[in-house]
CSV table of C-alpha atoms in Angstrom, one decimal:
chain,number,residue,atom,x,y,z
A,1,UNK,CA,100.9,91.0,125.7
A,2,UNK,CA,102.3,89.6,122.2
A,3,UNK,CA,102.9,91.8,119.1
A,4,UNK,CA,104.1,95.1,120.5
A,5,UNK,CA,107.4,94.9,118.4
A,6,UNK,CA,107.0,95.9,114.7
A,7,UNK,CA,109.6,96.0,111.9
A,8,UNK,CA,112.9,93.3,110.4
A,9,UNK,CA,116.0,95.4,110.0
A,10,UNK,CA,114.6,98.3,112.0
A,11,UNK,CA,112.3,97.5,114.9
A,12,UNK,CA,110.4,99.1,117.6
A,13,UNK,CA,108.7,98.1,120.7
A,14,UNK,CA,106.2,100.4,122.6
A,15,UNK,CA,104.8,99.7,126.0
A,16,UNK,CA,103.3,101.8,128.5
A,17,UNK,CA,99.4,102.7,129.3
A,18,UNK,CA,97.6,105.8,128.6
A,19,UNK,CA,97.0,106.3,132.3
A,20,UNK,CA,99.9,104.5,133.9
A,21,UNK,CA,103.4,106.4,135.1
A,22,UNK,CA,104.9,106.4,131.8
A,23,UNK,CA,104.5,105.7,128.2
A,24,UNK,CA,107.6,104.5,126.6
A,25,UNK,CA,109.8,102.6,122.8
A,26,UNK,CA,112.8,101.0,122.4
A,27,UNK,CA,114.5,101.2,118.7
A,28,UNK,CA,116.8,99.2,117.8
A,29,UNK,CA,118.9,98.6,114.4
A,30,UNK,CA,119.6,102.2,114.0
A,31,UNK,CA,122.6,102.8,112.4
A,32,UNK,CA,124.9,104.7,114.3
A,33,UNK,CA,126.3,108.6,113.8
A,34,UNK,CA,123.0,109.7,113.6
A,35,UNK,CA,123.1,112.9,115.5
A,36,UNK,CA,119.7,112.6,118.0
A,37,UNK,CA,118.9,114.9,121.0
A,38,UNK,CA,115.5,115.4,123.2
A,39,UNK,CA,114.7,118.6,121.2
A,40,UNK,CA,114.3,116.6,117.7
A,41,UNK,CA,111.4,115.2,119.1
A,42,UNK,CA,109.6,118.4,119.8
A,43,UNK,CA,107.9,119.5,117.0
A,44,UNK,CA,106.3,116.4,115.9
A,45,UNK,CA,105.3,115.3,119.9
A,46,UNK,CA,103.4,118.9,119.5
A,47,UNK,CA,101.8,118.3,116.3
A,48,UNK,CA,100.2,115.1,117.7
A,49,UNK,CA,99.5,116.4,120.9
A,50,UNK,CA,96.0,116.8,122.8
A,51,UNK,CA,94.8,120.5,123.7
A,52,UNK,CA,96.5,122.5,120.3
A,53,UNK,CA,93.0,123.5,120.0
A,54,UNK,CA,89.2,123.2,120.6
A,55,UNK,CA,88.3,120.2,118.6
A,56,UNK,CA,91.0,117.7,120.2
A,57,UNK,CA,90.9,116.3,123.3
A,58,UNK,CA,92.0,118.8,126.4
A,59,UNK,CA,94.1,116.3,128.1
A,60,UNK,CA,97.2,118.7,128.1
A,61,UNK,CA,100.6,116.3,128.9
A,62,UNK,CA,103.9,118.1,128.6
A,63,UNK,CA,105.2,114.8,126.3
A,64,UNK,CA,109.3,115.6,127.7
A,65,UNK,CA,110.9,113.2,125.9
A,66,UNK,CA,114.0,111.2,127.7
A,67,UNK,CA,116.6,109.5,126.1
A,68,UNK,CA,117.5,106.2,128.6
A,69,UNK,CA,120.1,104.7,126.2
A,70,UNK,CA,121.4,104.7,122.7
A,71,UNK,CA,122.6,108.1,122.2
A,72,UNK,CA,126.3,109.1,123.3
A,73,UNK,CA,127.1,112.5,123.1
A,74,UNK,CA,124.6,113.6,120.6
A,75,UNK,CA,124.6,111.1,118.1
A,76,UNK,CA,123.0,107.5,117.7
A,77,UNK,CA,125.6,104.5,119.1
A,78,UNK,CA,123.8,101.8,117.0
A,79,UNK,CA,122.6,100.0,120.2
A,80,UNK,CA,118.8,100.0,121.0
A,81,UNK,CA,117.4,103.8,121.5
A,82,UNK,CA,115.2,103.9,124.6
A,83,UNK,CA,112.8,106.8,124.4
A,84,UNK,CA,110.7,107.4,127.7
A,85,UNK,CA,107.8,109.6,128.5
A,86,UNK,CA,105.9,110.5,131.5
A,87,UNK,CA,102.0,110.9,131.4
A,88,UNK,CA,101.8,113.9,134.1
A,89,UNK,CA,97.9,114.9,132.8
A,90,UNK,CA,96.2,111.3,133.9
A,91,UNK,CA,92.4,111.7,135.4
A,92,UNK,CA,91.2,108.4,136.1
A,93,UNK,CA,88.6,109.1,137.7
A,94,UNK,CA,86.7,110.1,134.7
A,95,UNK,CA,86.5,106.2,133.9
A,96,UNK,CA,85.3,105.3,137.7
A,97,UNK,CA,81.6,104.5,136.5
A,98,UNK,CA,83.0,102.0,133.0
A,99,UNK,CA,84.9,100.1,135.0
A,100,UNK,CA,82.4,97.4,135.0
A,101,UNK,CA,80.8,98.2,131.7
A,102,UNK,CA,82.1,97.6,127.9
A,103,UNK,CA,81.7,100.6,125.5
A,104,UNK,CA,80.4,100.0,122.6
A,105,UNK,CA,82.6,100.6,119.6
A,106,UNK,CA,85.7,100.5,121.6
A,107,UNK,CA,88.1,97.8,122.8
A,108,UNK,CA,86.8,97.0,126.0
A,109,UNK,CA,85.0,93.7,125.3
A,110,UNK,CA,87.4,92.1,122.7
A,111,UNK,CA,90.3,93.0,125.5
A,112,UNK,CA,88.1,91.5,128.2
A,113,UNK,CA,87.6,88.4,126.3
A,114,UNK,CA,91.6,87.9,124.8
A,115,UNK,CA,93.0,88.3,128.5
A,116,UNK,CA,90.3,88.3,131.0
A,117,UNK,CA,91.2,91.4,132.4
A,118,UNK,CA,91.4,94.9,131.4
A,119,UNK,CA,92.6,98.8,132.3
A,120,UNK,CA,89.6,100.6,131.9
A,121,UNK,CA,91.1,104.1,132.2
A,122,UNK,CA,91.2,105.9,129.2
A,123,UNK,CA,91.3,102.7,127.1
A,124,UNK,CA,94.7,101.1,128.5
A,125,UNK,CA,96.9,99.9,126.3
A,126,UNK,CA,94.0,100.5,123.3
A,127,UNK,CA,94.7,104.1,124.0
A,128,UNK,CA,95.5,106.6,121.1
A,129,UNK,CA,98.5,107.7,124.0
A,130,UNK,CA,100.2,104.6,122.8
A,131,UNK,CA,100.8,106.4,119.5
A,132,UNK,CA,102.6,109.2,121.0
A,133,UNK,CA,105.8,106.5,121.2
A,134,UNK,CA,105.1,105.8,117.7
A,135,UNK,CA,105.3,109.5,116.3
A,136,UNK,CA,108.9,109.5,118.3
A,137,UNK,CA,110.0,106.9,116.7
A,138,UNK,CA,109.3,107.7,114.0
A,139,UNK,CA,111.1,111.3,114.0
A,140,UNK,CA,114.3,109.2,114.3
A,141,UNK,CA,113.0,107.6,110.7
A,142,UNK,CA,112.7,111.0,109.2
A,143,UNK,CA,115.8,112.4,110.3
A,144,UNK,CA,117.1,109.0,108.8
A,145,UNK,CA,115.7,108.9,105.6
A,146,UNK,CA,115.8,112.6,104.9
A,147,UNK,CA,119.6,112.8,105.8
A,148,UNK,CA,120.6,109.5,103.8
A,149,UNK,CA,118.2,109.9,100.9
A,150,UNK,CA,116.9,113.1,100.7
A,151,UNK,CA,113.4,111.4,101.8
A,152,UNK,CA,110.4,114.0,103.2
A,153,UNK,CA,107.3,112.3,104.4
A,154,UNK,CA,104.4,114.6,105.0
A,155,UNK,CA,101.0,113.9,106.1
A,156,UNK,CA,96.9,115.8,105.7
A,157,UNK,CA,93.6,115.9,106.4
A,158,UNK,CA,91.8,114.2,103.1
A,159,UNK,CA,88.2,114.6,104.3
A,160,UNK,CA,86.6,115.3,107.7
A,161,UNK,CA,83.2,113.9,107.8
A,162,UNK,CA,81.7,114.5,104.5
A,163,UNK,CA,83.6,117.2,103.5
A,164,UNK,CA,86.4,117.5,101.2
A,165,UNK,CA,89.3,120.2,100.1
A,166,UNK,CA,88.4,122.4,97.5
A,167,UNK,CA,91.8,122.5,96.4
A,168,UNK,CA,95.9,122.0,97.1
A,169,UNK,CA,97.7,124.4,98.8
A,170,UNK,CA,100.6,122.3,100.9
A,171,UNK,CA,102.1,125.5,102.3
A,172,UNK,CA,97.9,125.7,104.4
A,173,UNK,CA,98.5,122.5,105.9
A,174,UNK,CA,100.5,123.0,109.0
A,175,UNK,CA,99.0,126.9,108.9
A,176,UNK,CA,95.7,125.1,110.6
A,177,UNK,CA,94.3,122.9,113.4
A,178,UNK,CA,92.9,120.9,111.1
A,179,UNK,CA,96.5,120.0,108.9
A,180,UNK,CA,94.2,121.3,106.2
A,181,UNK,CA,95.1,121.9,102.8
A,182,UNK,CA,92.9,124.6,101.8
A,183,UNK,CA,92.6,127.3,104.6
A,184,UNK,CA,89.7,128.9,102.9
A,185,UNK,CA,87.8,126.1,104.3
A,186,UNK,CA,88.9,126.5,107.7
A,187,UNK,CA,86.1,128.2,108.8
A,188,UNK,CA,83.6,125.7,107.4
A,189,UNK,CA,85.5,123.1,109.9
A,190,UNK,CA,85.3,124.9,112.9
A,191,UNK,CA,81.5,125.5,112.8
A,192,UNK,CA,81.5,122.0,111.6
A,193,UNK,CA,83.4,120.5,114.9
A,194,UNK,CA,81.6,123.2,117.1
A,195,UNK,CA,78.6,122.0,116.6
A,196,UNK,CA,80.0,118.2,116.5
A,197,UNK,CA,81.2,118.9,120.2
A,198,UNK,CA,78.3,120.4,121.4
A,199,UNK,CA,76.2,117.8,120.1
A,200,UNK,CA,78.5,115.4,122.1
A,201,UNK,CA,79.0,113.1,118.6
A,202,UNK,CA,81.7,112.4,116.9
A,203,UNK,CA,83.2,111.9,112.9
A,204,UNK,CA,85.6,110.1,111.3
A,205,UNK,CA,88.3,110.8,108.8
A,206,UNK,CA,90.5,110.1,105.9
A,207,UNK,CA,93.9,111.0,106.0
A,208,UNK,CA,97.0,110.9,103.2
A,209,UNK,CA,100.5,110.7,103.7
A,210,UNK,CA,103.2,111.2,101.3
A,211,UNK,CA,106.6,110.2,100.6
A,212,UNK,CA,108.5,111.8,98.1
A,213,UNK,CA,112.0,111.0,97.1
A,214,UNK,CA,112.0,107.4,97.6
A,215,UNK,CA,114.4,105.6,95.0
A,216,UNK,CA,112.6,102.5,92.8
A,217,UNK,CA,114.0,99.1,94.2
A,218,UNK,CA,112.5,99.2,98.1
A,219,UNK,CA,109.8,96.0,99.0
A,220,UNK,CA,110.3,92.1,99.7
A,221,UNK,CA,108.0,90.1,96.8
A,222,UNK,CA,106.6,88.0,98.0
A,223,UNK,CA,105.9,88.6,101.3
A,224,UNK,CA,107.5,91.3,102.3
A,225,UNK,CA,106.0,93.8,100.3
A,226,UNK,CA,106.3,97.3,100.7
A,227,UNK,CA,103.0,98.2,100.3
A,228,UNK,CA,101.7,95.2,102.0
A,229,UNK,CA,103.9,96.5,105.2
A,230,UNK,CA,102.8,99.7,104.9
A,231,UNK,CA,99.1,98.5,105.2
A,232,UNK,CA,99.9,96.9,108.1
A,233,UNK,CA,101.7,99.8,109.9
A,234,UNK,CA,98.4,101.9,108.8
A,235,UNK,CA,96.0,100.0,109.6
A,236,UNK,CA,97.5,98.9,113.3
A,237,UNK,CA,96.9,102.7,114.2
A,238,UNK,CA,94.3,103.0,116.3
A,239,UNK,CA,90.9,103.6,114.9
A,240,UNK,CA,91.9,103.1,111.6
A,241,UNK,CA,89.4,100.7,109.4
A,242,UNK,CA,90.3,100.6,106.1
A,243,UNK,CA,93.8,101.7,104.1
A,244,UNK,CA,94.5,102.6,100.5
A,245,UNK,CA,97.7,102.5,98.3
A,246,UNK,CA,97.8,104.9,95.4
A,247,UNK,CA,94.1,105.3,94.1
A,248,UNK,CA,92.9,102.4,96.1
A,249,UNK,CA,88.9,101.2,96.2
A,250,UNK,CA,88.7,104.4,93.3
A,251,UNK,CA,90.7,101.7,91.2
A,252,UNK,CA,87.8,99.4,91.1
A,253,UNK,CA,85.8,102.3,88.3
A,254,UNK,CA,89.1,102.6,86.6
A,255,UNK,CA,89.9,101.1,83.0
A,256,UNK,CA,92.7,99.5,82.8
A,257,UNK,CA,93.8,101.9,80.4
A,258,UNK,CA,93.5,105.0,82.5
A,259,UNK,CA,95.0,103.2,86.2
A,260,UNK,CA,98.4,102.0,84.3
A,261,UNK,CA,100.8,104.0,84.8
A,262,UNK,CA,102.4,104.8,81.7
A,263,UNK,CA,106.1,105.3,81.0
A,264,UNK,CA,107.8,107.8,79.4
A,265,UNK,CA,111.7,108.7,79.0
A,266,UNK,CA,110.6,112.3,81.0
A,267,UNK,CA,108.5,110.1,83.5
A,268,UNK,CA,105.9,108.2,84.5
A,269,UNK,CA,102.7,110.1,83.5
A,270,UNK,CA,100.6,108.9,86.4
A,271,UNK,CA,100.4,107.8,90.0
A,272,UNK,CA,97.5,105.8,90.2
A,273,UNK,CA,99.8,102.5,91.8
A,274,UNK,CA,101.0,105.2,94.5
A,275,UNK,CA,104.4,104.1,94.1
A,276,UNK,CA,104.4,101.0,94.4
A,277,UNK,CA,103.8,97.9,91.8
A,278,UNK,CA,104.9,94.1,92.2
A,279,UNK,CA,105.4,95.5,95.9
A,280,UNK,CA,108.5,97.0,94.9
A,281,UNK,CA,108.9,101.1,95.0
A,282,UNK,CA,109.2,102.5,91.5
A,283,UNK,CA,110.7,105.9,92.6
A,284,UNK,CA,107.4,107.6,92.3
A,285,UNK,CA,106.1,109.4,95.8
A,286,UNK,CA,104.5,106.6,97.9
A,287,UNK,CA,101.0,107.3,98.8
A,288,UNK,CA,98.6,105.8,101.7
A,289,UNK,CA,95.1,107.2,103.0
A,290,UNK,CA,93.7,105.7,105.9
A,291,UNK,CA,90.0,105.6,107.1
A,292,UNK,CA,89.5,107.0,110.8
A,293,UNK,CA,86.2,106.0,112.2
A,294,UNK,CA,84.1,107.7,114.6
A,295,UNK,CA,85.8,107.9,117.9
A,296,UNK,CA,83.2,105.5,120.7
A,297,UNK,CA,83.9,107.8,123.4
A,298,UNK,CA,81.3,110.1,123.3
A,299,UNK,CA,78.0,111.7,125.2
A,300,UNK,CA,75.3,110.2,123.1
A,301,UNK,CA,74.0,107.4,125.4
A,302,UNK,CA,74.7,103.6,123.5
A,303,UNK,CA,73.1,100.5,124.8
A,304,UNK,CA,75.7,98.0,125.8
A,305,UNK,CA,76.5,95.6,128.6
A,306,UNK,CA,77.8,95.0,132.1
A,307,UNK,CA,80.5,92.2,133.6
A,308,UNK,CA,77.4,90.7,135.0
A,309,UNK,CA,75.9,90.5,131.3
A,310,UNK,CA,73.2,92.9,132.4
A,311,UNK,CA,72.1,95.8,129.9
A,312,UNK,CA,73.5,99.4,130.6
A,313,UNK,CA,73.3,102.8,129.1
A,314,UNK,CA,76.7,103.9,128.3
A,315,UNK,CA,77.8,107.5,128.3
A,316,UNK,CA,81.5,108.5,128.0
A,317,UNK,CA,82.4,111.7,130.2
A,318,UNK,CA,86.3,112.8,130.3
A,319,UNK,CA,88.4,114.2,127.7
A,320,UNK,CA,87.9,112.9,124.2
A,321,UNK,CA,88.5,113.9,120.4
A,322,UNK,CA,85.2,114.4,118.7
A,323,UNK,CA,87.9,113.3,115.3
A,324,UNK,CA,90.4,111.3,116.1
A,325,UNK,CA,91.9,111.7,112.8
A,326,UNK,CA,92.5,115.4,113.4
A,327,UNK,CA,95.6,114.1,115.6
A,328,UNK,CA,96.6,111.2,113.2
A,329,UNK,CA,99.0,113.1,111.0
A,330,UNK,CA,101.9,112.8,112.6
A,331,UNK,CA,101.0,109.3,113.4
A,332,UNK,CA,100.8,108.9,109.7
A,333,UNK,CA,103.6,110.1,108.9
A,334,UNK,CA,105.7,108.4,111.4
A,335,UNK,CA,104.4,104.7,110.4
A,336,UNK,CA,105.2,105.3,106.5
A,337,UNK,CA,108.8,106.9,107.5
A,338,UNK,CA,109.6,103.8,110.1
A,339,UNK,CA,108.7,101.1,107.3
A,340,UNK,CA,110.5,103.0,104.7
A,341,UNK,CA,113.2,103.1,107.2
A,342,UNK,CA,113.2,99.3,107.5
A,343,UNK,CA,112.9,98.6,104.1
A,344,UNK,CA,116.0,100.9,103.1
A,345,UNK,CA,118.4,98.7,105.4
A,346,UNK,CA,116.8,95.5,103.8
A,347,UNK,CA,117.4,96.4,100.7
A,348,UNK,CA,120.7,97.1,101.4
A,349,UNK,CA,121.6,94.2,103.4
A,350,UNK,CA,120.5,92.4,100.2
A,351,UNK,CA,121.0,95.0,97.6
A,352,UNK,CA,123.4,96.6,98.3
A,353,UNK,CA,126.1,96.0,95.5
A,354,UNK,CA,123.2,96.1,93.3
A,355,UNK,CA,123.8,99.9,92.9
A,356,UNK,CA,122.2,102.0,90.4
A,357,UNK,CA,120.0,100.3,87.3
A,358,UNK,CA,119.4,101.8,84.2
A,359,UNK,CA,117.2,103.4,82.9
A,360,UNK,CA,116.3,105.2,85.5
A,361,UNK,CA,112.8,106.7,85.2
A,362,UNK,CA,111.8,110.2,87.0
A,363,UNK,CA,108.7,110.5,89.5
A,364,UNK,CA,105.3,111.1,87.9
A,365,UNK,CA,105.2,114.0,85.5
A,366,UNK,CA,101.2,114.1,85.6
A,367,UNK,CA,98.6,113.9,88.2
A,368,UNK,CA,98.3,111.7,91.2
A,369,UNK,CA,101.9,112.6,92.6
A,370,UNK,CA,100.9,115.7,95.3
């Protein structure tokens, strides 16, 4: 299968099934003396993890990370970083009576007609367990960016459903299941998702990540632009149907008078651009939202088809997120940091003597810069 390597400068490959032996990345164009060990990884293979709670999938898999190569005596060599993990929580017998039908709303017939054959359990290689690889690779990123340029990328639930925050509070967000960032609506979500799950339905999701710190300079024009590759990275998460930079679609109700983002000698006053303009970063925080849809795998029976062409009733049994995007913010998070990642060593294998330009404008002193 083509296109499972991602990235210029920095690039990683993931391979591995969501029900096979092991899921598994190789990085490679990692600078070296980057101090890396198994335990980095923790945190962030948690946060994306099934089972934290009631309204993810229970699929519980331990996700021990194993270093194959790469790393020598704690820190990165600057040859290719080979991350390897086990699935140890597989039941595919759960997808014994699919086998030989396509779900609707999932991947099973588009797979079935690229390559003619398919791993129906749990999805294959359409799985959401691919992204666990990706959320690893991208803590390397982080640690990267945040070491060398004081870069912090952070991730939250925008809207669940049709329901919205209330307010800001970024100190809520990693206080609740939900990376929520106003915990008096926590409540309000978890009748919300109770009665989602016993329903057997599922919702979909918007979620924003944010990078703050990120010098102006970073992006290809034409082609390689920044927020162009960050599109990409967002929207090749799974279940992911539409992405926004900055204000996004909201920009089509906008004068032009209110989305520019003015300039002052204190700052930019706004953020509408989220960071980015001519696909260059201006130094303001970078900002994406994503669009989850509705997770297919669900109880409510759909009407689909057989291998025979015949017409079928399909109802998902197993494990399965009634909001997929619930589990997303790492995943987030982890695409914006690895293509900021890239981008930095671009534009200093280009750049690099460049150095610093003047004048240098501060971030965003008004809204749109959370």
């Amino acid at each position: 299968m083509s296109s499972n390597t991602f990235g210029k400068i920095l690039s990683v490959t993931t391979f591995g099934e969501s029900h096979g032996p092991a899921i598994g990345c190789v990085i490679d164009g990692c600078p070296p003396g980057l101090k890396l060990e198994a335990d980095d990884f923790r945190a962030d293979l948690d946060r994306r993890a099934t089972g934290r709670s009631r309204h993810t999938s229970q699929r519980r898999e331990t996700d021990d990370i194993e270093i194959l190569s790469g790393v020598y005596e704690g820190q990165t060599t600057g040859t290719p970083i080979a991350l390897l993990i086990r699935n140890m929580d597989a039941r595919s017998k759960d997808y014994g009576n699919i086998a030989d039908t396509f779900r609707p709303g999932h991947a099973d017939y588009a797979y079935w007609q690229k390559y003619g054959i398919r791993d129906p359990r749990g999805g294959g290689r359409s799985s959401a367990r691919e992204t666990t690889m990706r959320v690893a690779a991208g803590v390397v990123a982080k640690k990267w960016l945040a070491e060398r340029h004081g870069i912090a990328v952070h991730a939250h639930l925008a809207q669940l459903g049709a329901i919205t925050p209330r307010g800001f509070d970024p100190a809520a967000i990693e206080e609740n299941p939900f990376f929520w960032p106003w915990a008096e609506q926590v409540p309000e979500l978890e009748t919300y998702m109770d009665g989602l799950r016993k329903s057997g339905d599922s919702v979909g999701a918007r979620v924003t990540v944010i990078a703050h710190g990120v010098p102006p300079g970073w992006g290809e024009p034409i082609y390689g632009k920044l927020d162009g590759d960050l599109a990409a990275a967002m929207m090749s998460i799974n279940a992911v149907k539409g992405v926004e930079i900055g204000d996004g679609f909201a920009a089509v109700t906008q004068n032009g008078s209110v989305h520019r983002d003015e300039m002052t000698a204190d700052g930019f006053t706004s953020n509408h651009a989220g960071g980015v303009l001519g696909g260059i970063s201006t130094g303001q925080a970078v900002v994406a939202s994503m669009a989850f849809k509705p997770t297919s795998s669900i109880l409510v029976p759909g009407h689909s088809i057989d291998k025979a062409g015949q017409p079928v009733d399909v109802v998902t049994k197993g494990r399965h997120d009634p909001c997929v995007g619930i589990r997303a913010i790492p995943i987030a998070e982890a695409m914006m940091a690895l293509v900021l990642m890239d981008h930095a060593l671009r534009h200093r294998a280009q750049c690099g003597d460049v150095g610093d330009v003047s004048p240098r404008i501060p971030g965003a002193v008004g809204q749109g810069n959370a």
